[in-house]
Amino acid sequence: MIKWWHQMMKRGTNTVTNQPFFQKFTTANKQLYQQNIDLRNAVLRGPLGKLITPEEIVIEQNNQFYGITVADVLVATFSTYQKDTATVRLVSFAVDMSYQYQRLGSSLFRWALDDFKKQGYQQVSLSARASAHEFYLKQGFKDVGNPTTNQYLGVIDFDMQYMI
């Protein structure tokens, strides 16, 4: 069963509605983007009391989004933007609480990594919260510099990078 599930995920097909479906989208896909906002608020921002603001939504209008839906519901997502010609910046990685610890986040990152390679990127950078630091280390990211305090969110961030 697990082998079949991984094959389905690599193909990105959804022959059964409750199977994971991988997709790349933009803010123009209003339904997925709204689910993205809702998921990020529930998992990342709500616990901090800092919901995503309209100003932040404007900033990410040109971002690319990656996600996994199950039965047309977004259960894992993150956003990216081009930092420079060699680097893609990954932000706002969220997995629905009921889907965590099922390797969906790892699978989504690996699926997107193939897309990053096709786009010619050589590295992925991000700032990870202390609570997600171990996850990113397991994905192959390395720390760059010392942890810093995100003044806006009031959390500790680790600057990290992954060489493609």
Short mmCIF file of N, CA and C in Angstrom, two decimals:
data_model
loop_
_atom_site.label_atom_id
_atom_site.label_comp_id
_atom_site.label_asym_id
_atom_site.label_seq_id
_atom_site.Cartn_x
_atom_site.Cartn_y
_atom_site.Cartn_z
N MET A 1 0.82 -1.19 0.00
CA MET A 1 0.00 0.00 0.00
C MET A 1 0.86 1.25 0.00
N ILE A 2 1.88 1.30 0.84
CA ILE A 2 2.72 2.49 0.91
C ILE A 2 3.45 2.72 -0.41
N LYS A 3 3.97 1.66 -1.03
CA LYS A 3 4.67 1.80 -2.31
C LYS A 3 3.73 2.38 -3.37
N TRP A 4 2.49 1.87 -3.42
CA TRP A 4 1.52 2.38 -4.39
C TRP A 4 1.24 3.85 -4.13
N TRP A 5 1.09 4.25 -2.84
CA TRP A 5 0.81 5.62 -2.47
C TRP A 5 1.93 6.54 -2.95
N HIS A 6 3.20 6.11 -2.76
CA HIS A 6 4.33 6.94 -3.21
C HIS A 6 4.36 7.05 -4.73
N GLN A 7 4.01 6.00 -5.44
CA GLN A 7 3.96 6.06 -6.90
C GLN A 7 2.89 7.04 -7.35
N MET A 8 1.74 7.01 -6.69
CA MET A 8 0.66 7.93 -7.02
C MET A 8 1.10 9.38 -6.79
N MET A 9 1.81 9.60 -5.69
CA MET A 9 2.25 10.95 -5.37
C MET A 9 3.26 11.45 -6.39
N LYS A 10 4.16 10.58 -6.84
CA LYS A 10 5.14 11.01 -7.83
C LYS A 10 4.47 11.40 -9.14
N ARG A 11 3.43 10.68 -9.51
CA ARG A 11 2.71 10.98 -10.74
C ARG A 11 1.85 12.22 -10.61
N GLY A 12 1.41 12.51 -9.40
CA GLY A 12 0.55 13.67 -9.20
C GLY A 12 -0.86 13.44 -9.70
N THR A 13 -1.28 12.21 -9.81
CA THR A 13 -2.63 11.92 -10.28
C THR A 13 -3.56 11.71 -9.11
N ASN A 14 -4.84 11.82 -9.37
CA ASN A 14 -5.83 11.68 -8.32
C ASN A 14 -6.96 10.79 -8.82
N THR A 15 -6.66 9.50 -8.98
CA THR A 15 -7.67 8.60 -9.51
C THR A 15 -8.73 8.26 -8.49
N VAL A 16 -8.44 8.44 -7.23
CA VAL A 16 -9.41 8.24 -6.16
C VAL A 16 -9.44 9.54 -5.37
N THR A 17 -10.62 10.07 -5.11
CA THR A 17 -10.72 11.42 -4.55
C THR A 17 -10.04 11.60 -3.21
N ASN A 18 -9.84 10.54 -2.44
CA ASN A 18 -9.21 10.73 -1.13
C ASN A 18 -7.71 10.46 -1.17
N GLN A 19 -7.14 10.39 -2.36
CA GLN A 19 -5.70 10.21 -2.50
C GLN A 19 -5.03 11.58 -2.64
N PRO A 20 -3.81 11.72 -2.14
CA PRO A 20 -3.09 13.00 -2.26
C PRO A 20 -2.89 13.40 -3.72
N PHE A 21 -3.12 14.67 -4.01
CA PHE A 21 -2.94 15.22 -5.34
C PHE A 21 -2.02 16.43 -5.24
N PHE A 22 -0.88 16.38 -5.91
CA PHE A 22 0.12 17.44 -5.86
C PHE A 22 -0.17 18.45 -6.96
N GLN A 23 -0.03 19.73 -6.61
CA GLN A 23 -0.24 20.76 -7.62
C GLN A 23 0.52 22.04 -7.29
N LYS A 24 0.80 22.74 -8.36
CA LYS A 24 1.44 24.05 -8.29
C LYS A 24 0.36 25.05 -8.70
N PHE A 25 0.28 26.18 -7.98
CA PHE A 25 -0.76 27.15 -8.30
C PHE A 25 -0.29 28.56 -7.98
N THR A 26 -1.07 29.54 -8.39
CA THR A 26 -0.78 30.95 -8.13
C THR A 26 -1.98 31.55 -7.39
N THR A 27 -1.87 32.82 -7.06
CA THR A 27 -2.98 33.50 -6.39
C THR A 27 -4.19 33.64 -7.31
N ALA A 28 -4.00 33.46 -8.62
CA ALA A 28 -5.12 33.52 -9.56
C ALA A 28 -6.11 32.38 -9.33
N ASN A 29 -5.64 31.27 -8.77
CA ASN A 29 -6.54 30.17 -8.42
C ASN A 29 -7.15 30.53 -7.06
N LYS A 30 -8.24 31.28 -7.12
CA LYS A 30 -8.84 31.87 -5.91
C LYS A 30 -9.21 30.83 -4.86
N GLN A 31 -9.75 29.68 -5.29
CA GLN A 31 -10.19 28.66 -4.33
C GLN A 31 -8.99 28.08 -3.57
N LEU A 32 -7.96 27.66 -4.31
CA LEU A 32 -6.78 27.09 -3.65
C LEU A 32 -6.04 28.14 -2.84
N TYR A 33 -5.96 29.35 -3.36
CA TYR A 33 -5.25 30.39 -2.62
C TYR A 33 -5.96 30.70 -1.31
N GLN A 34 -7.29 30.75 -1.31
CA GLN A 34 -8.02 31.01 -0.06
C GLN A 34 -7.81 29.86 0.92
N GLN A 35 -7.79 28.61 0.41
CA GLN A 35 -7.50 27.49 1.29
C GLN A 35 -6.08 27.59 1.85
N ASN A 36 -5.16 28.10 1.03
CA ASN A 36 -3.78 28.31 1.46
C ASN A 36 -3.74 29.30 2.62
N ILE A 37 -4.44 30.42 2.47
CA ILE A 37 -4.49 31.44 3.53
C ILE A 37 -5.10 30.83 4.81
N ASP A 38 -6.20 30.11 4.64
CA ASP A 38 -6.87 29.52 5.80
C ASP A 38 -5.97 28.51 6.52
N LEU A 39 -5.27 27.68 5.75
CA LEU A 39 -4.39 26.67 6.34
C LEU A 39 -3.21 27.33 7.06
N ARG A 40 -2.60 28.32 6.41
CA ARG A 40 -1.48 29.02 7.04
C ARG A 40 -1.93 29.74 8.31
N ASN A 41 -3.11 30.36 8.28
CA ASN A 41 -3.61 31.01 9.49
C ASN A 41 -3.85 30.00 10.60
N ALA A 42 -4.43 28.86 10.26
CA ALA A 42 -4.74 27.84 11.27
C ALA A 42 -3.49 27.24 11.89
N VAL A 43 -2.50 26.93 11.05
CA VAL A 43 -1.31 26.19 11.52
C VAL A 43 -0.19 27.12 11.98
N LEU A 44 0.07 28.17 11.22
CA LEU A 44 1.24 29.01 11.48
C LEU A 44 0.93 30.30 12.25
N ARG A 45 -0.09 30.98 11.86
CA ARG A 45 -0.32 32.33 12.39
C ARG A 45 -1.29 32.38 13.56
N GLY A 46 -2.39 31.63 13.48
CA GLY A 46 -3.39 31.65 14.55
C GLY A 46 -2.80 31.41 15.93
N PRO A 47 -1.95 30.37 16.07
CA PRO A 47 -1.37 30.13 17.40
C PRO A 47 -0.55 31.31 17.94
N LEU A 48 -0.08 32.17 17.04
CA LEU A 48 0.70 33.34 17.46
C LEU A 48 -0.17 34.59 17.61
N GLY A 49 -1.44 34.48 17.23
CA GLY A 49 -2.33 35.64 17.29
C GLY A 49 -2.01 36.68 16.24
N LYS A 50 -1.41 36.27 15.11
CA LYS A 50 -1.01 37.20 14.06
C LYS A 50 -1.48 36.68 12.71
N LEU A 51 -2.75 36.84 12.39
CA LEU A 51 -3.28 36.36 11.12
C LEU A 51 -2.66 37.12 9.95
N ILE A 52 -2.67 36.49 8.79
CA ILE A 52 -2.10 37.08 7.58
C ILE A 52 -2.88 38.35 7.24
N THR A 53 -2.14 39.42 6.98
CA THR A 53 -2.74 40.72 6.72
C THR A 53 -2.94 40.95 5.22
N PRO A 54 -3.82 41.87 4.85
CA PRO A 54 -3.98 42.22 3.43
C PRO A 54 -2.67 42.69 2.79
N GLU A 55 -1.83 43.37 3.56
CA GLU A 55 -0.54 43.83 3.04
C GLU A 55 0.36 42.64 2.69
N GLU A 56 0.32 41.60 3.51
CA GLU A 56 1.12 40.41 3.23
C GLU A 56 0.60 39.68 1.99
N ILE A 57 -0.71 39.70 1.81
CA ILE A 57 -1.30 39.07 0.62
C ILE A 57 -0.83 39.78 -0.64
N VAL A 58 -0.77 41.09 -0.60
CA VAL A 58 -0.28 41.86 -1.76
C VAL A 58 1.16 41.49 -2.08
N ILE A 59 1.99 41.34 -1.06
CA ILE A 59 3.41 41.03 -1.25
C ILE A 59 3.60 39.71 -1.99
N GLU A 60 2.73 38.74 -1.75
CA GLU A 60 2.93 37.42 -2.34
C GLU A 60 2.17 37.19 -3.64
N GLN A 61 1.69 38.23 -4.27
CA GLN A 61 0.90 38.08 -5.50
C GLN A 61 1.65 37.39 -6.63
N ASN A 62 2.97 37.50 -6.68
CA ASN A 62 3.74 36.87 -7.75
C ASN A 62 4.41 35.56 -7.32
N ASN A 63 4.12 35.12 -6.12
CA ASN A 63 4.70 33.86 -5.63
C ASN A 63 4.10 32.66 -6.35
N GLN A 64 4.86 31.57 -6.33
CA GLN A 64 4.36 30.27 -6.78
C GLN A 64 4.00 29.49 -5.52
N PHE A 65 2.92 28.76 -5.57
CA PHE A 65 2.47 27.96 -4.44
C PHE A 65 2.47 26.49 -4.83
N TYR A 66 2.81 25.66 -3.87
CA TYR A 66 2.82 24.22 -4.05
C TYR A 66 1.89 23.65 -2.98
N GLY A 67 1.15 22.62 -3.34
CA GLY A 67 0.24 22.08 -2.35
C GLY A 67 -0.16 20.65 -2.62
N ILE A 68 -0.74 20.06 -1.60
CA ILE A 68 -1.33 18.73 -1.70
C ILE A 68 -2.78 18.87 -1.28
N THR A 69 -3.68 18.38 -2.13
CA THR A 69 -5.09 18.32 -1.77
C THR A 69 -5.49 16.86 -1.57
N VAL A 70 -6.42 16.67 -0.69
CA VAL A 70 -7.06 15.38 -0.48
C VAL A 70 -8.56 15.66 -0.55
N ALA A 71 -9.24 15.01 -1.48
CA ALA A 71 -10.68 15.26 -1.69
C ALA A 71 -10.94 16.76 -1.88
N ASP A 72 -10.10 17.40 -2.70
CA ASP A 72 -10.22 18.82 -3.05
C ASP A 72 -10.01 19.79 -1.88
N VAL A 73 -9.44 19.32 -0.79
CA VAL A 73 -9.13 20.18 0.35
C VAL A 73 -7.61 20.27 0.48
N LEU A 74 -7.09 21.48 0.54
CA LEU A 74 -5.66 21.70 0.68
C LEU A 74 -5.23 21.28 2.09
N VAL A 75 -4.29 20.31 2.16
CA VAL A 75 -3.84 19.80 3.46
C VAL A 75 -2.37 20.11 3.73
N ALA A 76 -1.64 20.53 2.70
CA ALA A 76 -0.23 20.91 2.86
C ALA A 76 0.09 21.94 1.80
N THR A 77 0.89 22.94 2.17
CA THR A 77 1.19 24.00 1.21
C THR A 77 2.44 24.77 1.62
N PHE A 78 3.07 25.38 0.65
CA PHE A 78 4.08 26.41 0.90
C PHE A 78 4.16 27.31 -0.31
N SER A 79 4.84 28.42 -0.13
CA SER A 79 4.98 29.44 -1.15
C SER A 79 6.46 29.61 -1.48
N THR A 80 6.74 30.04 -2.71
CA THR A 80 8.12 30.33 -3.09
C THR A 80 8.18 31.61 -3.93
N TYR A 81 9.35 32.22 -3.89
CA TYR A 81 9.63 33.32 -4.80
C TYR A 81 11.11 33.28 -5.14
N GLN A 82 11.45 33.89 -6.26
CA GLN A 82 12.84 33.91 -6.70
C GLN A 82 13.60 34.95 -5.89
N LYS A 83 14.62 34.49 -5.16
CA LYS A 83 15.46 35.40 -4.37
C LYS A 83 16.53 36.01 -5.28
N ASP A 84 17.16 35.19 -6.09
CA ASP A 84 18.09 35.62 -7.13
C ASP A 84 18.09 34.54 -8.20
N THR A 85 18.92 34.68 -9.21
CA THR A 85 18.85 33.74 -10.33
C THR A 85 19.16 32.30 -9.94
N ALA A 86 19.89 32.09 -8.86
CA ALA A 86 20.26 30.75 -8.43
C ALA A 86 19.44 30.22 -7.26
N THR A 87 18.66 31.11 -6.60
CA THR A 87 18.03 30.75 -5.34
C THR A 87 16.53 30.97 -5.35
N VAL A 88 15.81 29.95 -4.92
CA VAL A 88 14.38 30.08 -4.68
C VAL A 88 14.18 30.13 -3.17
N ARG A 89 13.31 31.01 -2.72
CA ARG A 89 13.04 31.18 -1.29
C ARG A 89 11.72 30.50 -0.95
N LEU A 90 11.75 29.61 0.02
CA LEU A 90 10.57 28.88 0.45
C LEU A 90 10.03 29.56 1.71
N VAL A 91 8.72 29.82 1.72
CA VAL A 91 8.10 30.48 2.87
C VAL A 91 6.76 29.82 3.20
N SER A 92 6.36 29.97 4.45
CA SER A 92 5.01 29.61 4.91
C SER A 92 4.62 28.17 4.63
N PHE A 93 5.45 27.24 5.06
CA PHE A 93 5.18 25.80 4.89
C PHE A 93 4.22 25.36 5.99
N ALA A 94 3.05 24.91 5.60
CA ALA A 94 2.03 24.50 6.57
C ALA A 94 1.42 23.17 6.17
N VAL A 95 1.25 22.29 7.14
CA VAL A 95 0.57 21.01 6.96
C VAL A 95 -0.55 20.94 7.99
N ASP A 96 -1.75 20.66 7.52
CA ASP A 96 -2.91 20.52 8.41
C ASP A 96 -2.54 19.60 9.57
N MET A 97 -2.94 19.98 10.77
CA MET A 97 -2.57 19.22 11.97
C MET A 97 -2.96 17.74 11.87
N SER A 98 -4.07 17.44 11.24
CA SER A 98 -4.50 16.04 11.15
C SER A 98 -3.72 15.24 10.12
N TYR A 99 -2.86 15.92 9.34
CA TYR A 99 -2.05 15.23 8.33
C TYR A 99 -0.56 15.27 8.66
N GLN A 100 -0.20 15.86 9.79
CA GLN A 100 1.21 15.92 10.15
C GLN A 100 1.72 14.54 10.55
N TYR A 101 3.01 14.35 10.42
CA TYR A 101 3.70 13.09 10.76
C TYR A 101 3.27 11.93 9.87
N GLN A 102 2.86 12.26 8.64
CA GLN A 102 2.50 11.23 7.66
C GLN A 102 3.36 11.35 6.40
N ARG A 103 4.45 12.12 6.48
CA ARG A 103 5.41 12.32 5.41
C ARG A 103 4.87 13.16 4.24
N LEU A 104 3.73 13.82 4.43
CA LEU A 104 3.21 14.66 3.36
C LEU A 104 4.09 15.87 3.12
N GLY A 105 4.56 16.51 4.19
CA GLY A 105 5.44 17.66 4.03
C GLY A 105 6.72 17.29 3.32
N SER A 106 7.32 16.18 3.70
CA SER A 106 8.54 15.70 3.04
C SER A 106 8.27 15.40 1.57
N SER A 107 7.15 14.75 1.30
CA SER A 107 6.80 14.40 -0.08
C SER A 107 6.54 15.64 -0.92
N LEU A 108 5.88 16.63 -0.33
CA LEU A 108 5.62 17.88 -1.06
C LEU A 108 6.93 18.59 -1.39
N PHE A 109 7.83 18.65 -0.43
CA PHE A 109 9.12 19.29 -0.70
C PHE A 109 9.87 18.56 -1.81
N ARG A 110 9.92 17.25 -1.78
CA ARG A 110 10.62 16.47 -2.81
C ARG A 110 9.99 16.67 -4.18
N TRP A 111 8.67 16.72 -4.22
CA TRP A 111 7.98 16.94 -5.49
C TRP A 111 8.32 18.33 -6.05
N ALA A 112 8.29 19.33 -5.18
CA ALA A 112 8.62 20.70 -5.61
C ALA A 112 10.09 20.82 -6.00
N LEU A 113 10.95 20.06 -5.33
CA LEU A 113 12.38 20.09 -5.64
C LEU A 113 12.62 19.75 -7.11
N ASP A 114 11.88 18.81 -7.65
CA ASP A 114 12.00 18.49 -9.08
C ASP A 114 11.66 19.71 -9.93
N ASP A 115 10.64 20.46 -9.53
CA ASP A 115 10.26 21.67 -10.26
C ASP A 115 11.35 22.74 -10.14
N PHE A 116 11.92 22.87 -8.95
CA PHE A 116 13.01 23.85 -8.77
C PHE A 116 14.18 23.52 -9.70
N LYS A 117 14.52 22.24 -9.81
CA LYS A 117 15.61 21.82 -10.70
C LYS A 117 15.29 22.19 -12.14
N LYS A 118 14.06 21.93 -12.58
CA LYS A 118 13.64 22.25 -13.95
C LYS A 118 13.73 23.74 -14.22
N GLN A 119 13.52 24.56 -13.19
CA GLN A 119 13.60 26.01 -13.34
C GLN A 119 15.04 26.53 -13.28
N GLY A 120 15.98 25.63 -12.99
CA GLY A 120 17.39 26.02 -13.00
C GLY A 120 17.93 26.54 -11.68
N TYR A 121 17.17 26.43 -10.63
CA TYR A 121 17.68 26.88 -9.33
C TYR A 121 18.77 25.95 -8.83
N GLN A 122 19.71 26.53 -8.07
CA GLN A 122 20.80 25.76 -7.50
C GLN A 122 20.67 25.58 -6.00
N GLN A 123 19.83 26.40 -5.37
CA GLN A 123 19.64 26.26 -3.93
C GLN A 123 18.26 26.78 -3.51
N VAL A 124 17.84 26.31 -2.34
CA VAL A 124 16.60 26.73 -1.71
C VAL A 124 16.98 27.37 -0.38
N SER A 125 16.44 28.54 -0.09
CA SER A 125 16.70 29.17 1.21
C SER A 125 15.39 29.36 1.95
N LEU A 126 15.48 29.48 3.26
CA LEU A 126 14.29 29.70 4.09
C LEU A 126 14.70 30.15 5.47
N SER A 127 13.73 30.66 6.21
CA SER A 127 13.87 30.93 7.64
C SER A 127 12.90 30.00 8.34
N ALA A 128 13.43 29.12 9.17
CA ALA A 128 12.61 28.12 9.85
C ALA A 128 12.38 28.50 11.30
N ARG A 129 11.17 28.34 11.75
CA ARG A 129 10.89 28.50 13.17
C ARG A 129 11.59 27.39 13.93
N ALA A 130 11.87 27.64 15.18
CA ALA A 130 12.53 26.63 16.01
C ALA A 130 11.73 25.33 16.02
N SER A 131 10.40 25.42 15.99
CA SER A 131 9.55 24.23 16.03
C SER A 131 9.65 23.39 14.75
N ALA A 132 10.10 23.98 13.65
CA ALA A 132 10.23 23.25 12.38
C ALA A 132 11.68 22.97 12.00
N HIS A 133 12.61 23.44 12.81
CA HIS A 133 14.03 23.32 12.50
C HIS A 133 14.45 21.87 12.23
N GLU A 134 14.03 20.97 13.09
CA GLU A 134 14.41 19.56 12.94
C GLU A 134 13.86 18.97 11.65
N PHE A 135 12.65 19.34 11.27
CA PHE A 135 12.06 18.87 10.01
C PHE A 135 12.96 19.25 8.83
N TYR A 136 13.37 20.51 8.78
CA TYR A 136 14.20 20.96 7.65
C TYR A 136 15.58 20.30 7.66
N LEU A 137 16.14 20.08 8.83
CA LEU A 137 17.41 19.35 8.89
C LEU A 137 17.26 17.96 8.29
N LYS A 138 16.15 17.29 8.58
CA LYS A 138 15.90 15.96 8.02
C LYS A 138 15.73 15.98 6.51
N GLN A 139 15.31 17.11 5.96
CA GLN A 139 15.15 17.25 4.51
C GLN A 139 16.48 17.51 3.82
N GLY A 140 17.52 17.82 4.59
CA GLY A 140 18.83 18.09 4.01
C GLY A 140 19.25 19.54 4.05
N PHE A 141 18.47 20.40 4.69
CA PHE A 141 18.85 21.80 4.83
C PHE A 141 19.98 21.92 5.84
N LYS A 142 20.78 22.96 5.67
CA LYS A 142 21.88 23.27 6.60
C LYS A 142 21.64 24.66 7.17
N ASP A 143 22.05 24.85 8.42
CA ASP A 143 21.97 26.17 9.05
C ASP A 143 22.97 27.12 8.41
N VAL A 144 22.56 28.37 8.28
CA VAL A 144 23.43 29.44 7.78
C VAL A 144 23.40 30.54 8.82
N GLY A 145 24.48 30.69 9.56
CA GLY A 145 24.52 31.71 10.60
C GLY A 145 23.83 31.27 11.88
N ASN A 146 23.61 32.23 12.75
CA ASN A 146 23.00 31.97 14.06
C ASN A 146 21.51 32.25 14.03
N PRO A 147 20.76 31.61 14.93
CA PRO A 147 19.32 31.90 15.02
C PRO A 147 19.09 33.38 15.34
N THR A 148 17.97 33.91 14.84
CA THR A 148 17.59 35.30 15.10
C THR A 148 16.15 35.33 15.59
N THR A 149 15.76 36.45 16.16
CA THR A 149 14.38 36.62 16.61
C THR A 149 13.60 37.37 15.54
N ASN A 150 12.51 36.77 15.09
CA ASN A 150 11.59 37.43 14.18
C ASN A 150 10.77 38.40 15.02
N GLN A 151 11.06 39.69 14.89
CA GLN A 151 10.43 40.70 15.74
C GLN A 151 8.93 40.78 15.52
N TYR A 152 8.48 40.62 14.29
CA TYR A 152 7.05 40.74 13.99
C TYR A 152 6.26 39.59 14.61
N LEU A 153 6.75 38.35 14.44
CA LEU A 153 6.02 37.19 14.94
C LEU A 153 6.42 36.79 16.36
N GLY A 154 7.56 37.28 16.82
CA GLY A 154 8.02 36.93 18.16
C GLY A 154 8.47 35.48 18.28
N VAL A 155 9.11 34.95 17.24
CA VAL A 155 9.59 33.57 17.25
C VAL A 155 11.07 33.55 16.87
N ILE A 156 11.74 32.46 17.21
CA ILE A 156 13.14 32.26 16.82
C ILE A 156 13.16 31.65 15.43
N ASP A 157 13.97 32.24 14.53
CA ASP A 157 14.12 31.75 13.16
C ASP A 157 15.54 31.27 12.93
N PHE A 158 15.66 30.22 12.16
CA PHE A 158 16.94 29.70 11.71
C PHE A 158 17.03 29.91 10.20
N ASP A 159 18.03 30.67 9.75
CA ASP A 159 18.26 30.79 8.31
C ASP A 159 18.90 29.49 7.84
N MET A 160 18.33 28.92 6.77
CA MET A 160 18.78 27.62 6.31
C MET A 160 18.84 27.61 4.78
N GLN A 161 19.64 26.69 4.24
CA GLN A 161 19.67 26.52 2.79
C GLN A 161 19.85 25.06 2.43
N TYR A 162 19.38 24.76 1.24
CA TYR A 162 19.46 23.41 0.68
C TYR A 162 20.10 23.54 -0.68
N MET A 163 21.19 22.82 -0.91
CA MET A 163 21.84 22.84 -2.22
C MET A 163 21.22 21.78 -3.11
N ILE A 164 20.73 22.23 -4.25
CA ILE A 164 20.06 21.31 -5.19
C ILE A 164 21.11 20.54 -5.97
#
